[in-house]
Coordinates of C-alpha atoms in Angstrom, one line a residue:
X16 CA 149.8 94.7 116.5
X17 CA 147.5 92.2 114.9
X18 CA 144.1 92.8 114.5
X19 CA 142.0 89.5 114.3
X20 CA 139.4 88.8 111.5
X21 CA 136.2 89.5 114.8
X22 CA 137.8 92.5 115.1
X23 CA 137.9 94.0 111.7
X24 CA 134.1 92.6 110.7
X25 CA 133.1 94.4 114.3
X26 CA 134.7 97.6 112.7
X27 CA 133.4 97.5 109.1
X28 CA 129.9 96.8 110.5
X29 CA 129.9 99.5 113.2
X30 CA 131.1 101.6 110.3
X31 CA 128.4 100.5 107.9
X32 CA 126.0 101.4 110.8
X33 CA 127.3 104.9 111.1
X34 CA 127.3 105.4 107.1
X35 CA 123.8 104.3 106.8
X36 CA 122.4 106.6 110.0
X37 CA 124.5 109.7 108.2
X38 CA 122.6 108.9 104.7
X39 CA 119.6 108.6 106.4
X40 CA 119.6 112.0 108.2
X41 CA 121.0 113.8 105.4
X42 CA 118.3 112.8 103.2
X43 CA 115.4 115.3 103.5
X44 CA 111.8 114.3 105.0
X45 CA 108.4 113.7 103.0
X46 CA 105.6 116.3 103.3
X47 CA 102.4 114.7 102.6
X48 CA 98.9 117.3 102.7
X49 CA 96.0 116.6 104.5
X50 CA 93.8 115.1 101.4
X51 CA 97.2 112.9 100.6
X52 CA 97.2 111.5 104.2
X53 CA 93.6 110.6 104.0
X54 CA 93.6 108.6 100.9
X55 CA 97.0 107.1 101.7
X56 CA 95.0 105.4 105.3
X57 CA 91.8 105.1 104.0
X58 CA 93.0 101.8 102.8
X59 CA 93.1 100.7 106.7
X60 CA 91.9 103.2 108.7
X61 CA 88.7 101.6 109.9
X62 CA 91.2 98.2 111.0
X63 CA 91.5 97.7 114.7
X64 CA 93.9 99.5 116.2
X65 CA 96.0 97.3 117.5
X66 CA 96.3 95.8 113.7
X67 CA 96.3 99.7 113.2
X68 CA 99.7 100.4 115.0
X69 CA 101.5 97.3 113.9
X70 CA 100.8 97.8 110.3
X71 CA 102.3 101.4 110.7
X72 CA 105.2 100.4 112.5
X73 CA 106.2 97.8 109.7
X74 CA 105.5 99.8 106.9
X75 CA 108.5 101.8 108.1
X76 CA 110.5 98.8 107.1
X77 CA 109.5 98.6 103.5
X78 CA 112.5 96.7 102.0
X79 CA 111.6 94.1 104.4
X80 CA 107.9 93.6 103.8
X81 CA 108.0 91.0 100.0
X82 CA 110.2 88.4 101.7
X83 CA 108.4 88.3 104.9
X84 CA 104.7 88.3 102.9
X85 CA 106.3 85.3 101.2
X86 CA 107.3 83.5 104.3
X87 CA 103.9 84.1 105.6
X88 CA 102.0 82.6 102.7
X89 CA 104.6 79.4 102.5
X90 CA 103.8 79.1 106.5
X91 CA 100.3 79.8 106.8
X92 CA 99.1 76.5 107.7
X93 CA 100.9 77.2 110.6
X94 CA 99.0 79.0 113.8
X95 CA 99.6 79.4 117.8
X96 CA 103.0 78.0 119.0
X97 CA 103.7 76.3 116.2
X98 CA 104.2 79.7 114.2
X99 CA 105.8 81.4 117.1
X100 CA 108.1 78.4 117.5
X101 CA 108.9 78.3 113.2
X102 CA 109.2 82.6 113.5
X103 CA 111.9 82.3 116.6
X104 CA 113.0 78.6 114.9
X105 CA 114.2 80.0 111.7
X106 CA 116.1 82.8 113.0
X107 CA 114.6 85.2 110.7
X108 CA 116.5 88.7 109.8
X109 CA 113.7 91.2 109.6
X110 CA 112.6 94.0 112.6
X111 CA 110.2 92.0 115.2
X112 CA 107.5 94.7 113.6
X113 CA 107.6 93.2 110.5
X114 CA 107.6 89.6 112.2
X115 CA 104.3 90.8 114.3
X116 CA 102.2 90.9 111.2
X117 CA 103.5 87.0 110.2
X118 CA 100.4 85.6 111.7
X119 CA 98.6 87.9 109.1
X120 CA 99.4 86.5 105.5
X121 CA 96.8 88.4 103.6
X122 CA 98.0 91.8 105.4
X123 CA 101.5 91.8 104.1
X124 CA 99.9 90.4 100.7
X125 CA 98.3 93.5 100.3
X126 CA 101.1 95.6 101.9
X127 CA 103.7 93.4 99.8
X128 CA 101.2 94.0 96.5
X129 CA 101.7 98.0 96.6
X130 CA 105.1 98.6 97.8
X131 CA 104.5 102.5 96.1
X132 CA 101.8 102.3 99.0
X133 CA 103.8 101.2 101.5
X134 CA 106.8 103.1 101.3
X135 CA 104.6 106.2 101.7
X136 CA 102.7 105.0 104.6
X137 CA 105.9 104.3 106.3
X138 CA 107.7 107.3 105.4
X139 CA 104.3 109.3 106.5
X140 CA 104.5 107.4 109.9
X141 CA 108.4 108.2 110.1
X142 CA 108.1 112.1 109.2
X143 CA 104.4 112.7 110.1
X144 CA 103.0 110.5 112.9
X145 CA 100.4 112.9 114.5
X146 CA 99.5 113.8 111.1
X147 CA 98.7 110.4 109.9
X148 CA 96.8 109.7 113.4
X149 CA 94.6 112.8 112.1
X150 CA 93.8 111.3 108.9
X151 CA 92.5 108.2 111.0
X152 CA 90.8 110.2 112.8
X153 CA 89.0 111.8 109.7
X154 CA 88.8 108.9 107.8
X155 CA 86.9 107.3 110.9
X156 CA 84.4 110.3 111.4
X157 CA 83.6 109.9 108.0
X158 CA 82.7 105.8 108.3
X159 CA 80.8 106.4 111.5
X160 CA 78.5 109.6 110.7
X161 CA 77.8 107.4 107.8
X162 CA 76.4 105.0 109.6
X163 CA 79.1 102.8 108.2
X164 CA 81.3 102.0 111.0
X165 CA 79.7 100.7 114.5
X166 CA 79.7 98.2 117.3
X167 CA 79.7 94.6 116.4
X168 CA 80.1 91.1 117.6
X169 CA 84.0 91.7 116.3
X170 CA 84.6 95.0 116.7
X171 CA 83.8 97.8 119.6
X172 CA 83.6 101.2 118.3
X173 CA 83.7 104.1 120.7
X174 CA 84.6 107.7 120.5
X175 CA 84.3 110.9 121.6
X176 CA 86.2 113.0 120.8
X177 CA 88.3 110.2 119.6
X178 CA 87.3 107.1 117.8
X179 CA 88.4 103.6 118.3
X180 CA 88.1 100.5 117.2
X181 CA 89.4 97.6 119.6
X182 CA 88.4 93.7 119.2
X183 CA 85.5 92.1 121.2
X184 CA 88.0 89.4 121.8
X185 CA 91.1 90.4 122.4
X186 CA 92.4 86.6 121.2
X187 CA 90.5 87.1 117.3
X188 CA 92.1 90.3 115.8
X189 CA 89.7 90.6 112.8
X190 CA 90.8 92.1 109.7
X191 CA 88.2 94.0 107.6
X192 CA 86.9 94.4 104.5
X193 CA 85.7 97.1 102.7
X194 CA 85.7 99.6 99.4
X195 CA 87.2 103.2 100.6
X196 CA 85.3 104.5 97.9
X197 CA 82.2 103.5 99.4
X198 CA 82.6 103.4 103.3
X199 CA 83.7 107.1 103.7
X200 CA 81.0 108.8 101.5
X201 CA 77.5 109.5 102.1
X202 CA 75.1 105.8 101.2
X203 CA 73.3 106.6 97.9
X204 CA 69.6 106.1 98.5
X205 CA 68.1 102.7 99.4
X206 CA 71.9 101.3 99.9
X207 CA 72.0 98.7 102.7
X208 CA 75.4 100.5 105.0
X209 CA 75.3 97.3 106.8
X210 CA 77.1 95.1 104.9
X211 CA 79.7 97.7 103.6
X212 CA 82.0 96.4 106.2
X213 CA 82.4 92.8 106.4
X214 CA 84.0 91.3 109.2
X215 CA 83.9 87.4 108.7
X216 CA 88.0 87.4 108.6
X217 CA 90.5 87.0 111.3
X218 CA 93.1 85.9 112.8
X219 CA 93.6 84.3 116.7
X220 CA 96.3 85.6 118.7
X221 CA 97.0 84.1 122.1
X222 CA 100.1 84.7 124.6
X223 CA 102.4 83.1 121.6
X224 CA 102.8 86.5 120.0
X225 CA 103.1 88.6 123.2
X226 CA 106.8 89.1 122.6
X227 CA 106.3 91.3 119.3
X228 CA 103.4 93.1 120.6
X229 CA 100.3 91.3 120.9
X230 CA 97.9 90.6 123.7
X231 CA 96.1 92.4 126.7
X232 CA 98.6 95.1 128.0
X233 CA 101.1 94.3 125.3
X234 CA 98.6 95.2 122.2
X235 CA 100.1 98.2 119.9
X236 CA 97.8 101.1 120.4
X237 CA 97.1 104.5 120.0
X238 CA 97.3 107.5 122.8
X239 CA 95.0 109.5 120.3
X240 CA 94.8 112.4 122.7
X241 CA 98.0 112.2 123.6
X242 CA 99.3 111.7 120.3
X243 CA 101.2 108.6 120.6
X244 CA 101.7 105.2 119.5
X245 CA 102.7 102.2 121.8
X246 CA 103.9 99.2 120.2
X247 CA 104.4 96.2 122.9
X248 CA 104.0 98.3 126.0
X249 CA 106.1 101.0 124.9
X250 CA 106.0 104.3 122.5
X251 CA 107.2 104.0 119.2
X252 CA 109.5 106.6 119.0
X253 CA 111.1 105.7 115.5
X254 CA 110.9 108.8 113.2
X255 CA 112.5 110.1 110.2
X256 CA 115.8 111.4 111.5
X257 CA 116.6 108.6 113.8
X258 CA 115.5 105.8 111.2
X259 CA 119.0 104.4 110.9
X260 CA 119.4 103.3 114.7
X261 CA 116.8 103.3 116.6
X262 CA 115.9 99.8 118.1
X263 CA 112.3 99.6 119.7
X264 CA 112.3 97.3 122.6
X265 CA 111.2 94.0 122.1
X266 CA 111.7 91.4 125.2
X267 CA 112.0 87.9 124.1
X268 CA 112.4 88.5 120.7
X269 CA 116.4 87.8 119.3
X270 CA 117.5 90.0 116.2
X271 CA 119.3 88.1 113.5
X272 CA 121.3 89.3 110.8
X273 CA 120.6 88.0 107.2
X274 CA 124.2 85.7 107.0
X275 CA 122.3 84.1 110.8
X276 CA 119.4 82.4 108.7
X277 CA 119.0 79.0 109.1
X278 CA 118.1 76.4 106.3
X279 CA 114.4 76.2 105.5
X280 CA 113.1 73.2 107.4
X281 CA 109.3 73.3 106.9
X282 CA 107.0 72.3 104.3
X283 CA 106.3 75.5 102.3
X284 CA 102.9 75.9 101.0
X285 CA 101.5 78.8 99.5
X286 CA 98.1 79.6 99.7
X287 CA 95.6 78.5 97.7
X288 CA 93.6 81.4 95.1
X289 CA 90.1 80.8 97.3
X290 CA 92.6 81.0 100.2
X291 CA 93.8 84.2 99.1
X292 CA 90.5 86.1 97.8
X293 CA 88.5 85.2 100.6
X294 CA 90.1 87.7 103.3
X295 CA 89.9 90.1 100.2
X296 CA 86.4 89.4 100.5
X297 CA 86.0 89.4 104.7
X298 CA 85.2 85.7 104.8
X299 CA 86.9 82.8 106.4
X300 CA 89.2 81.7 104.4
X301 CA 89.1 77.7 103.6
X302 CA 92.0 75.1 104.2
X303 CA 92.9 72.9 101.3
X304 CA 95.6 71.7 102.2
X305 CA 94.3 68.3 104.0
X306 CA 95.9 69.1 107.4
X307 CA 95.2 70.6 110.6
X308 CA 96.0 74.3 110.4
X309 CA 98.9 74.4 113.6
X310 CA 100.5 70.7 112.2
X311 CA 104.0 71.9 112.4
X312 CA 106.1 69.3 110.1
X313 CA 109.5 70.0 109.9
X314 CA 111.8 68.7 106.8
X315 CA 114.5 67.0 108.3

């Protein structure tokens, strides 16, 4: 009986999937307190939810998070279809929640710039989901009966008894900026609260992105009462024990194994230090690289 090479790498693979489920299961959960939780979100708590859930959701693939920060920042000059043509183009290995935050360079900078960070969010999320929802929840009172956190021309706040945050325009996710060690404590006298929270940054997201999540009725968001998170229309039911094989669904999106990348064939050009500090700093960030941002040139 001859067994053909297709075979045999169909067998070692479906092995090395079981292997890597056991490990995972075997190995025992985190258990992070209350105060932990709170100043592990605080970081992004008072983000919009829909930036919120996807954030979450990649940070429970950390090992994936320094390459595709780098791809983002070689790619940024790219926007709208162009980028969702170049994400789907370059047949790219990493879980479409990881891809969803592509548009956002300076997101996975900063996720890709703590990875300590990171790995705990994600392995919060995996073992303690409706914990770290709490800790939003707490980190938000805090901001609001501050006087910190409120409506804006970016952002609608509302609550009672839970708060959110959702964009005024569902095409401009804004991303914002702001000192936890400010934000969620009481204003020391004669401090201005209204600038603790700068919203000038942010990114547009049209029907390009809607296959890994983004867009009306496909946004990632929270059921806060109900204690669940939806991520492209559906819950996000990736936890701890099931980490090894659970695919979320993601129509329109192919997967790609790392062997199934394709040559580089774009210009790759990182950003720029103003480019960089000025999302830090919740301010549009300047382009200096003498080209309309969405000019997709490919190197052939």
């Amino acid at each position: 009986m001859k067994i053909t090479k297709a075979a045999m790498s169909l067998v070692v693979s479906t092995l090395a999937i079981l292997l890597t489920a056991s490990v995972f299961a075997q190995a025992p959960p985190p258990s992070y307190g209350p105060g932990q939780l709170d100043d592990m979100v605080s970081r992004v708590a008072l983000y919009p939810d829909p930036l919120l859930a996807q954030i979450f959701a990649a940070a429970t693939y950390p090992d994936q998070i320094p390459d595709a920060a780098r791809w983002a920042d070689q790619h940024h000059y790219l926007t709208g279809q162009a980028l969702a043509d170049a994400i789907q183009g370059d047949q790219l290995p990493w879980d479409p929640s990881v891809q969803a935050l592509l548009p956002f360079p300076s997101v996975l900078d900063m996720m890709a710039s703590d990875m300590n960070w990171t790995t705990d969010v994600g392995n919060a999320f995996l073992a303690q989901q409706q914990d770290v929802m709490d800790a939003v929840q707490r980190e938000r009172q805090k901001a609001r009966d501050f006087g910190y956190l409120r409506t804006n021309g970016q952002v609608v706040v509302a609550g009672g008894p839970y708060i959110t945050i959702m964009p005024a325009n569902p095409a401009f996710i804004v991303v914002p900026a702001y000192d936890p060690r400010i934000v969620f404590f009481a204003p020391r006298p004669g401090f201005v609260v209204g600038g603790a929270i700068r919203f000038g940054f942010g990114v547009g997201i049209g029907g390009f992105f809607r296959p890994w999540g983004w867009g009306p009725g496909y946004f990632g968001r929270f059921d806060w009462g109900g204690r669940a998170v939806f991520i492209n229309n559906a819950p996000w039911r990736r936890t701890w024990v099931n980490r090894g094989v659970y695919v979320h669904p993601y129509e329109g999106v192919r997967r790609y194994a790392p062997a199934q990348r394709i040559p580089e064939r774009h210009e790759l050009e990182g950003r720029s230090e103003r480019e960089r500090v000025a999302p830090r700093e919740g301010r549009r960030a300047p382009e200096e690289h003498g080209r309309d941002r969405g000019d997709h040139r490919d190197r052939r």
